[in-house]
Coordinates of C-alpha atoms and ligand atoms in Angstrom, one line a residue:
Chain A
M6 CA 0.0 0.0 0.0
L7 CA 2.8 2.4 0.9
T8 CA 5.3 1.1 -1.7
G9 CA 4.0 3.4 -4.4
L10 CA 3.9 6.5 -2.3
D11 CA 6.9 8.9 -2.5
H12 CA 5.8 12.2 -1.3
E13 CA 3.7 14.1 1.3
E14 CA 0.6 16.0 0.4
D15 CA -0.1 19.7 1.1
D16 CA -3.5 20.7 2.5
K17 CA -5.5 23.0 0.3
G18 CA -4.0 26.5 0.4
T19 CA -0.6 25.4 1.6
V20 CA 2.5 24.8 -0.5
W21 CA 5.2 23.7 2.0
N22 CA 5.7 20.1 0.6
K23 CA 5.7 21.2 -3.0
E24 CA 8.3 23.9 -2.3
A25 CA 10.4 21.5 -0.2
R26 CA 10.6 19.1 -3.1
E27 CA 11.6 21.8 -5.5
R28 CA 14.1 23.4 -3.1
D29 CA 16.1 20.2 -2.6
R30 CA 15.6 18.2 -5.7
D31 CA 18.6 16.0 -5.1
R32 CA 17.5 14.9 -1.7
M33 CA 15.4 11.9 -0.6
S34 CA 11.9 12.3 0.7
P35 CA 11.1 10.7 4.0
R36 CA 9.3 7.8 2.3
Q37 CA 12.1 7.2 -0.1
A38 CA 14.5 7.0 2.8
W39 CA 12.2 4.5 4.7
R40 CA 12.1 2.3 1.6
A41 CA 15.9 2.3 1.3
I42 CA 16.2 1.6 5.0
Q43 CA 13.8 -1.4 4.8
A44 CA 15.7 -2.8 1.9
G45 CA 18.8 -3.0 4.2
M46 CA 17.3 -4.2 7.4
P47 CA 18.4 -7.7 8.5
E48 CA 15.8 -10.3 9.5
D49 CA 15.1 -10.5 13.2
V50 CA 16.1 -6.9 13.8
I51 CA 14.8 -4.9 16.8
I52 CA 14.0 -1.3 15.9
S53 CA 13.1 1.7 18.0
S54 CA 11.5 4.9 16.9
D55 CA 10.9 8.4 18.2
I56 CA 8.3 11.1 18.2
G57 CA 8.7 13.2 15.1
N58 CA 7.3 13.4 11.6
N59 CA 9.9 11.1 9.9
C60 CA 9.5 8.4 12.5
A61 CA 5.8 8.7 12.3
I62 CA 5.7 8.4 8.5
G63 CA 7.5 5.1 8.9
N64 CA 5.0 3.9 11.5
A65 CA 3.1 1.7 9.1
Y66 CA 6.1 0.3 7.3
P67 CA 7.8 -2.1 9.6
T68 CA 6.2 -5.6 10.1
F69 CA 7.6 -8.2 12.4
E70 CA 7.2 -12.0 12.8
K71 CA 7.8 -11.9 16.5
G72 CA 7.0 -9.7 19.5
R73 CA 9.4 -7.4 21.4
K74 CA 10.8 -6.1 18.2
Y75 CA 9.3 -2.6 17.8
L76 CA 10.0 -0.1 20.5
A77 CA 8.1 3.1 19.7
P78 CA 7.8 5.8 22.3
G79 CA 4.2 5.1 23.2
L80 CA 1.5 7.3 24.6
F81 CA 3.6 9.6 26.8
G82 CA 5.3 10.6 23.5
P83 CA 8.7 11.9 24.6
C84 CA 11.1 13.2 22.0
G85 CA 14.5 11.5 22.6
Y86 CA 13.2 7.9 23.0
G87 CA 14.7 6.2 20.0
F88 CA 18.4 6.4 20.9
P89 CA 18.4 5.3 24.6
S90 CA 15.7 2.7 24.1
I91 CA 17.7 0.9 21.4
L92 CA 20.8 0.9 23.6
G93 CA 18.7 -0.9 26.2
A94 CA 17.4 -3.4 23.7
K95 CA 21.0 -4.2 22.7
I96 CA 22.1 -4.6 26.3
G97 CA 19.3 -7.1 26.7
C98 CA 19.8 -8.8 23.3
P99 CA 23.5 -8.5 22.5
N100 CA 23.4 -11.0 19.6
T101 CA 20.4 -9.4 17.8
P102 CA 20.9 -6.6 15.2
V103 CA 19.3 -3.4 16.4
I104 CA 18.5 -0.1 14.7
G105 CA 17.4 3.0 16.4
F106 CA 15.5 5.8 14.7
A107 CA 15.1 9.5 15.6
G108 CA 14.6 12.8 14.0
D109 CA 17.4 15.3 14.3
G110 CA 15.7 17.4 17.0
A111 CA 14.7 14.4 19.1
F112 CA 18.2 12.9 18.7
G113 CA 19.6 16.2 20.0
I114 CA 17.7 15.7 23.3
S115 CA 19.3 12.3 23.9
M116 CA 22.7 12.7 22.2
N117 CA 24.7 13.1 25.4
E118 CA 24.5 9.3 25.5
M119 CA 27.0 9.3 22.5
S120 CA 29.6 10.1 25.2
S121 CA 28.9 7.0 27.2
C122 CA 27.9 4.3 24.6
A123 CA 31.2 4.1 22.7
R124 CA 33.0 2.6 25.7
K125 CA 34.1 -0.9 25.0
E126 CA 31.9 -2.4 27.7
W127 CA 28.8 -1.2 25.9
P128 CA 27.3 -3.2 23.0
A129 CA 27.3 -1.8 19.5
I130 CA 24.2 -0.4 17.8
T131 CA 23.1 1.4 14.7
M132 CA 21.4 4.7 15.1
V133 CA 19.6 6.5 12.2
I134 CA 19.1 10.2 12.4
F135 CA 16.6 11.7 10.1
R136 CA 18.3 15.0 9.2
N137 CA 15.8 17.5 7.9
Y138 CA 17.2 20.5 9.9
Q139 CA 13.8 21.2 11.6
W140 CA 11.5 20.2 14.4
G141 CA 9.4 18.9 11.6
A142 CA 6.3 17.5 13.4
E143 CA 5.7 20.8 15.1
K144 CA 6.6 22.8 12.0
R145 CA 3.7 21.1 10.2
N146 CA 1.4 22.5 12.8
S147 CA 2.7 26.1 12.1
I148 CA 2.1 25.5 8.4
L149 CA -1.4 24.3 8.8
W150 CA -2.8 26.5 11.7
F151 CA -0.3 29.4 12.1
D152 CA 0.3 30.7 8.6
D153 CA 3.9 29.5 8.4
N154 CA 5.0 31.5 11.4
F155 CA 8.0 29.4 12.3
V156 CA 8.7 30.1 15.9
G157 CA 11.3 27.7 17.4
T158 CA 11.2 25.1 14.6
E159 CA 14.6 25.6 13.0
L160 CA 17.7 23.5 13.9
D161 CA 21.4 24.3 13.4
P162 CA 22.2 23.5 9.7
E163 CA 26.0 23.6 10.5
L164 CA 25.9 20.7 13.0
S165 CA 27.2 17.4 11.8
F166 CA 26.0 14.4 13.9
A167 CA 28.4 12.2 11.9
K168 CA 31.3 14.3 13.0
V169 CA 30.2 14.3 16.6
A170 CA 29.9 10.5 16.3
N171 CA 33.5 10.2 15.1
A172 CA 34.7 12.5 17.8
C173 CA 33.0 10.2 20.4
G174 CA 34.9 7.2 19.0
S175 CA 32.0 5.7 17.1
K176 CA 31.5 5.6 13.3
G177 CA 29.6 8.5 11.9
I178 CA 28.4 8.7 8.3
S179 CA 26.2 10.9 6.3
V180 CA 24.1 9.5 3.4
K181 CA 22.2 11.3 0.7
T182 CA 20.8 8.7 -1.7
M183 CA 18.7 5.6 -1.4
E184 CA 21.5 3.4 -2.5
E185 CA 23.9 4.8 0.1
T186 CA 21.3 4.5 2.7
T187 CA 20.6 0.8 2.1
K188 CA 24.3 0.1 2.0
A189 CA 25.0 1.9 5.2
I190 CA 22.3 0.1 7.0
K191 CA 23.6 -3.3 5.9
Q192 CA 27.2 -2.4 6.7
S193 CA 26.4 -1.0 10.1
C194 CA 24.5 -4.2 11.1
E195 CA 27.5 -6.2 10.1
D196 CA 29.7 -3.8 12.1
Q197 CA 27.6 -4.4 15.2
K198 CA 29.0 -7.9 15.3
K199 CA 32.5 -6.4 15.5
G200 CA 31.6 -4.0 18.2
I201 CA 31.3 -0.9 16.0
T202 CA 28.5 1.5 16.7
T203 CA 27.4 3.6 13.7
F204 CA 25.4 6.8 13.6
I205 CA 23.9 7.3 10.2
E206 CA 22.8 10.8 9.4
V207 CA 20.2 10.5 6.6
I208 CA 20.0 13.8 4.8
L209 CA 16.4 14.5 3.7
N210 CA 14.4 17.1 2.0
Q211 CA 12.0 19.0 4.3
E212 CA 8.7 17.4 3.3
L213 CA 6.3 16.9 6.2
G214 CA 3.6 14.2 6.6
E215 CA 0.3 14.3 8.5
P216 CA 0.3 16.4 11.7
F217 CA -0.1 14.4 15.0
R218 CA -3.1 16.2 16.3
R219 CA -5.6 17.2 13.7
D220 CA -8.1 16.3 16.3
A221 CA -6.7 18.8 18.9
M222 CA -5.8 21.8 16.7
K223 CA -7.8 24.8 15.3
K224 CA -6.9 28.0 13.7
P225 CA -6.6 30.8 16.3
V226 CA -8.4 34.1 15.9
R227 CA -7.1 37.6 17.1
V228 CA -9.6 39.3 19.3
A229 CA -7.8 41.9 21.5
G230 CA -4.7 42.0 19.3
I231 CA -1.1 42.0 20.6
N232 CA 1.3 44.9 20.3
K233 CA 5.1 45.1 20.8
S234 CA 4.7 48.6 22.3
D235 CA 2.8 47.0 25.3
M236 CA 6.0 45.3 26.4
T237 CA 7.0 46.7 29.8
P238 CA 10.7 46.6 30.8
Q239 CA 11.6 44.8 34.0
K240 CA 13.1 46.8 36.9
T241 CA 16.3 45.3 38.3
N242 CA 18.7 46.2 41.1
N243 CA 21.8 46.2 38.8
Chain B
M17 CA 16.9 -14.6 61.4
T18 CA 20.2 -13.6 59.9
K19 CA 22.4 -10.6 60.6
M20 CA 23.2 -8.5 57.6
T21 CA 23.6 -4.9 56.6
T22 CA 20.7 -3.0 55.0
E23 CA 22.6 -2.8 51.7
E24 CA 23.3 -6.6 51.8
A25 CA 19.6 -7.1 52.4
F26 CA 18.8 -4.9 49.4
I27 CA 21.2 -6.8 47.2
K28 CA 20.0 -10.2 48.3
V29 CA 16.4 -9.3 47.3
L30 CA 17.6 -8.1 43.9
Q31 CA 19.3 -11.4 43.5
I32 CA 16.3 -13.4 44.5
H33 CA 14.4 -11.6 41.7
G34 CA 17.2 -12.0 39.2
I35 CA 17.7 -8.2 38.6
E36 CA 21.0 -8.2 36.8
N37 CA 21.1 -4.7 35.4
A38 CA 21.1 -1.2 36.9
F39 CA 21.1 2.1 35.0
G40 CA 22.0 5.4 36.4
I41 CA 24.8 7.9 37.2
I42 CA 26.9 7.2 40.2
G43 CA 26.1 9.0 43.5
S44 CA 27.0 8.9 47.2
A45 CA 23.4 8.2 48.1
F46 CA 23.5 4.7 46.8
M47 CA 27.2 3.9 46.9
P48 CA 26.7 1.2 49.6
I49 CA 24.7 -0.8 47.1
S50 CA 26.7 0.0 43.9
D51 CA 29.8 -1.1 45.9
L52 CA 28.2 -4.6 46.0
F53 CA 27.0 -4.8 42.4
P54 CA 30.2 -6.5 41.0
K55 CA 30.2 -9.1 43.7
A56 CA 26.4 -9.7 43.3
G57 CA 26.5 -10.2 39.5
I58 CA 24.8 -6.9 38.8
T59 CA 26.0 -4.7 36.0
F60 CA 25.9 -1.0 36.5
W61 CA 25.4 0.8 33.2
D62 CA 26.8 4.3 34.0
V63 CA 24.9 6.5 31.6
A64 CA 25.6 10.1 30.6
H65 CA 22.1 11.4 31.7
E66 CA 19.5 9.9 34.0
T67 CA 16.7 10.6 31.6
N68 CA 18.5 8.4 29.1
G69 CA 19.2 5.8 31.8
G70 CA 15.5 5.4 32.5
L71 CA 14.7 5.1 28.8
I72 CA 17.5 2.5 28.3
A73 CA 15.9 0.5 31.1
D74 CA 12.5 0.7 29.3
G75 CA 14.1 -0.5 26.1
Y76 CA 15.9 -3.3 27.9
T77 CA 12.7 -4.6 29.4
R78 CA 10.6 -4.2 26.3
A79 CA 13.1 -6.2 24.3
T80 CA 13.7 -9.0 26.8
G81 CA 10.7 -9.2 29.1
K82 CA 13.1 -9.0 32.0
M83 CA 13.0 -6.4 34.7
S84 CA 15.9 -4.0 35.6
M85 CA 16.4 -1.2 38.0
V86 CA 17.0 2.6 37.7
V87 CA 18.8 4.4 40.4
A88 CA 20.2 8.0 40.9
Q89 CA 21.5 10.5 43.3
N90 CA 18.8 12.0 45.6
G91 CA 17.5 15.3 44.3
P92 CA 18.8 16.4 40.9
G93 CA 19.6 12.8 39.8
I94 CA 16.1 11.6 40.7
T95 CA 14.3 14.6 39.1
G96 CA 15.9 13.6 35.8
L97 CA 13.9 10.3 35.9
V98 CA 10.4 11.8 35.7
T99 CA 10.1 11.7 31.9
P100 CA 11.4 8.1 31.4
I101 CA 9.4 6.7 34.3
K102 CA 6.1 8.1 33.0
T103 CA 7.1 6.9 29.6
A104 CA 7.7 3.4 31.0
Y105 CA 4.3 3.6 32.7
W106 CA 2.5 4.1 29.5
N107 CA 4.6 1.4 27.8
H108 CA 3.4 -0.9 30.6
T109 CA 7.0 -1.7 31.5
P110 CA 7.7 -3.3 34.9
L111 CA 10.6 -1.4 36.2
L112 CA 12.2 -1.0 39.7
L113 CA 12.7 2.7 40.5
V114 CA 15.2 3.1 43.4
T115 CA 15.1 6.6 44.8
P116 CA 17.5 7.3 47.7
Q117 CA 16.2 10.3 49.6
A118 CA 17.9 13.1 51.6
A119 CA 18.5 11.8 55.1
N120 CA 15.6 11.5 57.6
K121 CA 17.8 13.3 60.1
T122 CA 17.7 16.6 58.1
M123 CA 14.7 16.1 55.8
G124 CA 12.5 19.2 55.8
Q125 CA 15.3 21.7 56.6
G126 CA 15.8 22.5 52.9
G127 CA 19.2 20.8 52.9
F128 CA 21.4 19.6 50.1
Q129 CA 19.6 17.7 47.2
E130 CA 16.3 17.6 49.0
V131 CA 13.0 17.2 47.2
E132 CA 9.8 15.3 47.9
Q133 CA 10.5 12.2 45.9
M134 CA 7.3 10.4 46.7
N135 CA 5.1 13.3 45.5
L136 CA 7.3 13.6 42.5
F137 CA 6.4 10.1 41.2
K138 CA 2.9 9.8 42.6
D139 CA 1.4 9.9 39.1
M140 CA 4.3 8.0 37.4
V141 CA 4.3 4.6 39.0
C142 CA 1.8 1.8 39.8
Y143 CA 3.1 1.6 43.4
Q144 CA 5.4 3.5 45.7
E145 CA 6.6 2.9 49.2
E146 CA 9.1 4.5 51.5
V147 CA 11.2 2.3 53.8
R148 CA 10.1 3.4 57.3
D149 CA 12.7 1.5 59.3
P150 CA 16.0 0.0 58.3
S151 CA 14.9 -3.5 59.4
R152 CA 12.2 -3.3 56.7
M153 CA 14.5 -2.8 53.7
A154 CA 14.1 -6.4 52.3
E155 CA 10.4 -6.6 53.0
V156 CA 9.6 -3.3 51.2
L157 CA 11.9 -3.9 48.3
N158 CA 10.4 -7.4 47.7
R159 CA 6.9 -5.9 47.7
V160 CA 7.8 -3.1 45.4
I161 CA 9.3 -5.5 42.9
E162 CA 6.2 -7.8 43.1
K163 CA 3.9 -4.8 42.6
A164 CA 5.9 -3.7 39.4
I165 CA 5.4 -7.1 38.0
R166 CA 1.7 -7.4 38.9
G167 CA 1.0 -3.9 37.7
S168 CA 3.3 -4.2 34.6
A169 CA 4.5 -0.7 35.3
P170 CA 7.3 1.1 37.2
A171 CA 7.2 0.9 41.0
Q172 CA 9.2 3.0 43.4
I173 CA 11.1 2.3 46.6
N174 CA 12.2 5.5 48.4
I175 CA 15.0 5.1 50.9
P176 CA 16.2 7.7 53.4
R177 CA 19.9 7.5 52.7
D178 CA 20.8 7.3 56.4
Y179 CA 19.2 3.9 56.4
W180 CA 22.2 2.4 54.6
T181 CA 25.1 0.8 56.4
Q182 CA 23.0 -0.3 59.4
V183 CA 23.1 -3.9 60.7
I184 CA 19.7 -5.6 60.9
D185 CA 18.6 -9.1 61.9
I186 CA 16.0 -10.3 59.5
E187 CA 14.5 -13.1 57.5
L188 CA 14.5 -12.7 53.7
P189 CA 11.0 -12.4 52.3
P190 CA 9.5 -15.1 50.0
I191 CA 8.5 -14.4 46.4
V192 CA 4.8 -14.5 45.8
R193 CA 4.1 -14.7 42.1
L194 CA 0.5 -14.6 41.1
E195 CA -0.9 -16.2 38.1
R196 CA -2.9 -13.8 36.0
Q197 CA -6.6 -14.2 36.5
A198 CA -8.7 -15.7 33.7
G199 CA -12.0 -14.2 32.9
G200 CA -15.1 -15.1 34.8
V201 CA -17.2 -18.0 33.5
E202 CA -20.1 -15.7 32.6
A203 CA -17.8 -13.3 30.8
I204 CA -16.2 -16.0 28.7
N205 CA -19.5 -17.6 27.8
K206 CA -20.8 -14.2 26.6
A207 CA -17.7 -13.6 24.6
A208 CA -17.9 -17.0 23.0
K209 CA -21.5 -16.4 22.1
L210 CA -20.8 -13.0 20.7
L211 CA -17.9 -14.3 18.6
S212 CA -19.7 -17.4 17.4
E213 CA -22.7 -15.3 16.2
A214 CA -20.6 -12.5 14.8
K215 CA -20.9 -11.9 11.0
F216 CA -17.6 -10.0 10.8
P217 CA -15.4 -10.3 13.9
V218 CA -12.2 -8.3 13.9
I219 CA -9.3 -8.7 16.4
L220 CA -7.4 -5.8 17.7
S221 CA -4.1 -6.8 19.3
G222 CA -2.2 -4.5 21.6
A223 CA 0.9 -4.3 23.7
G224 CA -0.6 -6.8 26.2
V225 CA -0.4 -9.5 23.6
V226 CA 3.3 -8.9 23.3
I227 CA 3.9 -8.5 27.0
G228 CA 1.7 -11.5 27.9
G229 CA 3.5 -13.7 25.4
A230 CA 0.2 -14.4 23.7
I231 CA 1.0 -13.8 20.0
E232 CA 0.7 -17.5 19.2
D233 CA -2.6 -17.8 21.0
C234 CA -3.9 -14.7 19.2
K235 CA -2.9 -16.3 15.9
K236 CA -4.7 -19.5 16.7
L237 CA -7.8 -17.7 17.7
A238 CA -7.7 -15.5 14.6
E239 CA -7.5 -18.6 12.4
K240 CA -10.3 -20.3 14.2
L241 CA -12.6 -17.2 13.8
D242 CA -11.1 -16.3 10.4
A243 CA -10.9 -12.8 11.7
P244 CA -8.5 -10.2 10.4
V245 CA -6.1 -8.8 13.1
C246 CA -5.4 -5.1 13.4
S247 CA -2.6 -4.0 15.7
G248 CA -2.9 -1.1 18.2
Y249 CA -1.0 2.1 17.4
Q250 CA 2.8 1.5 17.6
H251 CA 2.3 -2.2 18.3
N252 CA 3.2 -3.5 14.8
D253 CA 5.0 -6.4 16.5
S254 CA 1.9 -7.8 18.2
F255 CA 0.9 -10.0 15.3
P256 CA 3.1 -11.7 12.6
G257 CA 3.3 -9.4 9.6
S258 CA 3.5 -12.2 7.1
H259 CA 0.3 -13.9 8.3
P260 CA -2.6 -13.7 5.8
L261 CA -4.9 -12.3 8.5
A262 CA -2.5 -9.5 9.5
A263 CA -4.0 -6.1 8.6
G264 CA -1.4 -3.7 10.1
P265 CA -1.5 -1.0 12.7
L266 CA -4.4 1.4 13.4
G267 CA -4.0 5.0 14.4
Y268 CA -1.9 7.9 13.2
N269 CA -0.2 7.1 9.9
G270 CA -1.4 3.5 10.3
S271 CA -2.7 1.0 7.7
K272 CA -5.7 2.1 5.7
A273 CA -6.6 -1.6 5.2
A274 CA -6.8 -2.1 8.9
M275 CA -9.0 1.0 9.3
E276 CA -11.4 -0.1 6.6
L277 CA -11.6 -3.6 8.0
I278 CA -12.3 -2.7 11.6
S279 CA -14.9 -0.1 10.5
K280 CA -17.0 -3.0 9.2
A281 CA -16.7 -5.2 12.3
D282 CA -19.9 -6.2 14.2
V283 CA -17.8 -7.6 17.0
V284 CA -14.3 -6.3 18.0
L285 CA -12.2 -8.6 20.2
A286 CA -9.7 -6.2 21.8
L287 CA -6.8 -8.1 23.2
G288 CA -4.3 -6.6 25.6
T289 CA -5.2 -3.1 24.8
R290 CA -6.7 -0.3 26.8
L291 CA -8.1 1.1 23.5
N292 CA -6.1 4.3 23.8
P293 CA -7.2 7.3 21.9
F294 CA -4.4 7.2 19.4
S295 CA -5.5 3.7 18.2
T296 CA -9.1 4.9 17.7
L297 CA -8.9 8.5 16.4
P298 CA -9.8 9.0 12.7
G299 CA -6.9 8.7 10.2
Y300 CA -6.7 9.8 6.6
G301 CA -10.1 11.3 7.1
I302 CA -11.5 7.8 7.9
D303 CA -13.5 7.7 11.1
Y304 CA -13.0 4.0 11.4
W305 CA -14.0 3.1 14.9
P306 CA -17.1 0.9 14.6
K307 CA -19.5 2.7 17.0
N308 CA -22.2 0.1 16.8
A309 CA -20.0 -3.0 17.2
S310 CA -20.0 -5.1 20.3
I311 CA -16.6 -4.7 22.0
I312 CA -15.0 -7.6 24.0
Q313 CA -12.1 -6.0 25.8
V314 CA -9.4 -8.0 27.5
D315 CA -7.0 -6.0 29.6
M316 CA -5.1 -7.1 32.7
N317 CA -6.2 -3.8 34.4
S318 CA -10.0 -3.8 35.0
D319 CA -9.9 -0.1 35.6
R320 CA -9.3 0.3 31.9
I321 CA -12.2 -1.9 30.7
G322 CA -14.7 0.4 29.0
L323 CA -12.7 3.5 29.9
T324 CA -12.3 5.0 26.5
K325 CA -14.7 3.2 24.2
K326 CA -18.1 1.8 24.8
S327 CA -20.1 -0.6 22.9
N328 CA -23.9 -0.1 22.4
S329 CA -25.4 -0.4 25.8
R330 CA -27.3 -3.6 25.1
N331 CA -24.2 -5.5 24.4
L332 CA -21.8 -3.6 26.7
W333 CA -19.8 -6.3 28.2
R334 CA -16.9 -6.3 30.5
C335 CA -14.3 -8.8 31.5
K336 CA -10.9 -9.2 33.0
I337 CA -9.1 -12.1 31.6
S338 CA -5.6 -13.1 30.9
F339 CA -4.6 -13.9 27.4
T340 CA -3.0 -17.3 27.6
A341 CA -5.5 -18.6 30.2
T342 CA -8.4 -17.8 27.9
F343 CA -7.4 -19.3 24.6
K344 CA -5.9 -22.6 25.6
Ligands
TPP1 C1 10.4 15.9 25.2 C2 9.6 16.5 24.2 N1 9.7 17.8 23.8 C3 8.9 18.3 22.9 C4 7.9 17.5 22.2 C5 7.1 18.1 21.1 N2 7.4 17.6 19.8 C6 6.8 16.6 19.2 S1 7.4 16.1 17.7 C7 8.5 17.3 17.8 C8 9.4 17.6 16.6 C9 10.4 16.5 16.4 O1 11.4 16.9 15.5 P1 12.5 15.9 15.0 O2 12.9 15.0 16.0 O3 13.6 16.7 14.3 O4 11.7 15.0 13.9 P2 11.0 15.4 12.6 O5 9.6 15.8 13.0 O6 11.7 16.6 12.0 O7 11.1 14.2 11.7 C10 8.5 18.0 19.0 C11 9.3 19.2 19.4 C12 7.9 16.2 22.6 N3 7.0 15.3 22.0 N4 8.7 15.7 23.6
MG2 MG1 13.8 17.0 12.2

């Protein structure tokens, strides 16, 4: 059902996804990345996921033959679940290939664990970071209900998670095509057997899928109006 | 009665329950026990942040079915555990939360690393208890572990840190493991009748099917009823994906096929699911929840039966049964 789908739709009156495709023509869409990832996943793999648009787009893709294989963040919905939970899975199942997934924002919340997990006592994992340079899931809400007013949705475009990974003593790579992605997933799972942890930064276009909470959102109206000139400076003792 | 220290008592109970892994950042408040970890066969996974430590523990248990413990320094170490403990709560993960507390001797004076740790986790765990006397260390720890298993959720033991390094004379408590309750006779008969008369029964399998080790049973039942199986939101691993009756996950970005199938059901057999809102909200503009179908809900926690979704009142039917006990 999903195999034919490549791109995310825009709601009537919005153009974000169309423009995102045109802006970065050479980059993969989230769905293309997911298909490339699936093509490289070993049998018997345990995967984790995170709260975020790219992870959520993938929610319907993975199927499993056994239980205890899919660790999604669940109903509390914390960003920053994908990386630590997959570390725990590997600690419990050291001989099973594992792949963690997180968006670049959510990964940032948990990335301090890069500084602990490369030590030789810790088992090796693969961690995929969906790099779209934005807190995408929330950004989709700004597009749909807040007229593209992007407050707090942009991430640092200069940051390289792959470089951070290398600096931590793990393997860090950055992939841009479907072919590279499939290859990197396969290689990293082989490398887990040799004790090598790989962080794969998957560079994506900025397309965004369905918002989480259509049910809970509505377009705000201005009633009293808000003016900058009403801002009152604080008094301090300095 | 045997003489031992409070930390020895603590470790011995961990050993009785086979708790082999602890996650946290080292701190003086629990050093008397971490000191014994290597001798006891317990690995201390020293993490970079407590919040990650708690989530690592959740991942460990969800992947293995085994319980682990999370521990941290009283105060700022413990406050870092709020997010992962509540996360584990809604993932139905049994987990031992060990919270060493500022010393009883000074508690309330606003001293170093002092915070109300029982209030902090009140809404995050299925059970919490503070050790009220050093001699009760083993008894309380044993109960807290049992409660986490029974409730399939985190449970907390709060320990005034001045209770360590005391000599006590105690008997180690016995393990009391309860078998999960099967449904009542009446409930099971009603369910059987509903299902045998159903024109289009659909099974909804949730986390409880994974946690309860009931995937095989669910498969057998689905084959017997020739009923398609939808999975709960984010529980794609609760039914074998290659099975011809597998329909895929419901909920946000889920499977359209699953949504269309369940919308046509006249009886929904909801196994190991609390029917959380994210598995039942409309998706792709399809309002798929079958409002007129009879719902048979199987959940280990009777408080969650009928909490979010009701069947038509004539057929409203409640039960509390365990997965394996029911299908065999
Ligand atoms: C701890 C926490 N903080 C904030 C949020 C709100 N939130 C939900 S999704 C999201 C954006 C996720 O962005 P990213 O991880 O980059 O993934 P993307 O949506 O871009 O794929 C945020 C901030 C949350 N769920 N959890
Ligand atoms: Mg992002």
